[in-house]
Amino acid sequence: MIIAIIACVVLIGMLCVLAFNLATYAVPFMAGLAAARFAYHTGSELIGAGLVGFVAGLVVFGVLVFLFAALRPPILRIAIALIFAAPAAVAGYELVWGVAHEYVPSAIWQQLFCITGGVFVGVSALLRLMAAGDPLANQRLSRP
């Protein structure tokens, strides 16, 4: 029993680190996946659907980078970052639920763990996006 609890905590930690690193790409990935599914269901073969999905993901990520570069008002940048961070929060919630429902018997504790994981992943994605939009962020952090 103790080994299962320790394995659950370690696995959730590893998945959250992975989610923190990949959360910035949640919206482009989902857009690419939706485009690939649409292309596949409209008669494209597997390779063609994969190419369509890959291009769609690149376009969505390019739009994010362009909007961060073009928009100067901070409120618009925050709004765009929230649009991209909200699916990351949902992905973090689902990620923790995928592990917690196997090991945590109480439904209340499952929800608490899942909400906490979703909040952490969403805030991490928001901070990563906001830091990516500010080219001087690294210089400000390194100065005493």
Short mmCIF file of C-alpha atoms in Angstrom, two decimals:
data_model
loop_
_atom_site.label_atom_id
_atom_site.label_comp_id
_atom_site.label_asym_id
_atom_site.label_seq_id
_atom_site.Cartn_x
_atom_site.Cartn_y
_atom_site.Cartn_z
CA MET A 1 0.00 0.00 0.00
CA ILE A 2 2.81 2.41 0.89
CA ILE A 3 4.57 1.61 -2.39
CA ALA A 4 1.38 2.42 -4.33
CA ILE A 5 1.02 5.77 -2.57
CA ILE A 6 4.65 6.68 -3.22
CA ALA A 7 4.32 5.57 -6.86
CA CYS A 8 1.20 7.71 -7.24
CA VAL A 9 2.90 10.80 -5.83
CA VAL A 10 6.01 10.30 -7.97
CA LEU A 11 3.94 9.66 -11.10
CA ILE A 12 1.76 12.73 -10.53
CA GLY A 13 4.90 14.81 -9.96
CA MET A 14 6.52 13.56 -13.16
CA LEU A 15 3.34 14.14 -15.17
CA CYS A 16 2.95 17.65 -13.75
CA VAL A 17 6.53 18.52 -14.72
CA LEU A 18 5.80 17.23 -18.21
CA ALA A 19 2.55 19.18 -18.28
CA PHE A 20 4.30 22.37 -17.10
CA ASN A 21 6.79 22.04 -19.95
CA LEU A 22 4.23 21.19 -22.61
CA ALA A 23 1.28 23.33 -21.47
CA THR A 24 2.27 26.22 -23.73
CA TYR A 25 1.58 23.99 -26.72
CA ALA A 26 -1.85 22.70 -25.60
CA VAL A 27 -3.91 24.93 -27.92
CA PRO A 28 -1.73 24.40 -31.03
CA PHE A 29 -1.72 20.66 -30.39
CA MET A 30 -5.49 20.49 -29.95
CA ALA A 31 -6.06 22.65 -33.05
CA GLY A 32 -3.73 20.42 -35.04
CA LEU A 33 -5.47 17.32 -33.72
CA ALA A 34 -8.89 18.72 -34.65
CA ALA A 35 -7.68 19.65 -38.13
CA ALA A 36 -6.14 16.22 -38.61
CA ARG A 37 -9.35 14.49 -37.53
CA PHE A 38 -11.39 16.69 -39.85
CA ALA A 39 -9.05 15.99 -42.76
CA TYR A 40 -9.12 12.26 -42.05
CA HIS A 41 -12.90 12.12 -41.86
CA THR A 42 -13.31 14.07 -45.09
CA GLY A 43 -11.38 11.50 -47.10
CA SER A 44 -7.71 12.27 -46.55
CA GLU A 45 -5.39 9.38 -45.81
CA LEU A 46 -3.43 9.07 -42.59
CA ILE A 47 -0.27 10.81 -43.84
CA GLY A 48 -2.21 13.67 -45.42
CA ALA A 49 -4.26 14.16 -42.27
CA GLY A 50 -1.08 14.22 -40.21
CA LEU A 51 0.43 16.86 -42.45
CA VAL A 52 -2.74 18.97 -42.28
CA GLY A 53 -2.74 18.71 -38.48
CA PHE A 54 0.94 19.59 -38.24
CA VAL A 55 0.51 22.66 -40.44
CA ALA A 56 -2.59 23.75 -38.50
CA GLY A 57 -0.69 23.47 -35.21
CA LEU A 58 2.18 25.51 -36.60
CA VAL A 59 -0.21 28.18 -37.86
CA VAL A 60 -1.95 28.48 -34.47
CA PHE A 61 1.39 28.74 -32.68
CA GLY A 62 2.55 31.30 -35.26
CA VAL A 63 -0.57 33.36 -34.56
CA LEU A 64 0.27 33.30 -30.84
CA VAL A 65 3.82 34.48 -31.47
CA PHE A 66 2.63 37.16 -33.92
CA LEU A 67 -0.03 38.48 -31.56
CA PHE A 68 2.45 38.69 -28.69
CA ALA A 69 4.90 40.56 -30.91
CA ALA A 70 2.31 42.88 -32.46
CA LEU A 71 0.17 43.78 -29.46
CA ARG A 72 1.62 46.20 -26.94
CA PRO A 73 -1.20 46.77 -24.39
CA PRO A 74 -0.63 44.39 -21.48
CA ILE A 75 -4.34 43.66 -21.07
CA LEU A 76 -4.52 42.25 -24.62
CA ARG A 77 -1.44 40.13 -24.02
CA ILE A 78 -2.96 38.79 -20.81
CA ALA A 79 -6.22 38.02 -22.63
CA ILE A 80 -4.40 36.08 -25.35
CA ALA A 81 -2.31 34.26 -22.75
CA LEU A 82 -5.50 33.31 -20.87
CA ILE A 83 -7.03 31.98 -24.08
CA PHE A 84 -3.98 29.77 -24.53
CA ALA A 85 -3.62 28.86 -20.83
CA ALA A 86 -7.23 27.78 -20.18
CA PRO A 87 -6.94 24.53 -22.19
CA ALA A 88 -3.66 23.87 -20.40
CA ALA A 89 -5.49 24.09 -17.07
CA VAL A 90 -8.11 21.63 -18.32
CA ALA A 91 -5.33 19.32 -19.52
CA GLY A 92 -3.66 19.54 -16.08
CA TYR A 93 -6.95 18.67 -14.39
CA GLU A 94 -7.46 15.66 -16.66
CA LEU A 95 -3.84 14.59 -16.25
CA VAL A 96 -4.10 14.46 -12.47
CA TRP A 97 -7.51 12.81 -12.65
CA GLY A 98 -6.08 10.06 -14.84
CA VAL A 99 -3.71 9.09 -12.06
CA ALA A 100 -5.69 10.05 -8.95
CA HIS A 101 -8.83 8.08 -9.77
CA GLU A 102 -6.80 4.87 -9.59
CA TYR A 103 -5.19 5.54 -6.22
CA VAL A 104 -7.41 7.95 -4.27
CA PRO A 105 -10.60 6.29 -3.04
CA SER A 106 -12.41 9.44 -1.90
CA ALA A 107 -14.19 11.43 -4.61
CA ILE A 108 -13.71 14.68 -2.68
CA TRP A 109 -9.95 14.21 -2.46
CA GLN A 110 -9.82 13.25 -6.12
CA GLN A 111 -11.49 16.53 -7.04
CA LEU A 112 -9.22 18.52 -4.73
CA PHE A 113 -6.11 16.96 -6.26
CA CYS A 114 -7.43 17.46 -9.79
CA ILE A 115 -8.38 21.10 -9.23
CA THR A 116 -5.00 21.80 -7.63
CA GLY A 117 -3.18 20.17 -10.54
CA GLY A 118 -5.27 22.12 -13.05
CA VAL A 119 -4.59 25.41 -11.30
CA PHE A 120 -0.85 24.76 -11.12
CA VAL A 121 -0.59 23.77 -14.78
CA GLY A 122 -2.77 26.70 -15.90
CA VAL A 123 -0.79 29.25 -13.90
CA SER A 124 2.47 27.73 -15.13
CA ALA A 125 1.31 27.99 -18.75
CA LEU A 126 0.15 31.57 -18.19
CA LEU A 127 3.48 32.57 -16.68
CA ARG A 128 5.41 30.84 -19.46
CA LEU A 129 3.35 32.61 -22.10
CA MET A 130 3.71 35.99 -20.43
CA ALA A 131 7.48 35.48 -20.07
CA ALA A 132 7.74 34.44 -23.72
CA GLY A 133 6.02 37.67 -24.73
CA ASP A 134 8.45 39.83 -22.78
CA PRO A 135 11.92 39.74 -24.40
CA LEU A 136 13.52 41.58 -21.47
CA ALA A 137 12.20 39.22 -18.77
CA ASN A 138 15.45 37.22 -18.52
CA GLN A 139 17.56 40.37 -18.26
CA ARG A 140 15.41 41.77 -15.47
CA LEU A 141 15.53 38.54 -13.51
CA SER A 142 19.31 38.16 -13.75
CA ARG A 143 20.15 41.62 -12.43
CA PRO A 144 20.39 42.04 -8.64
#
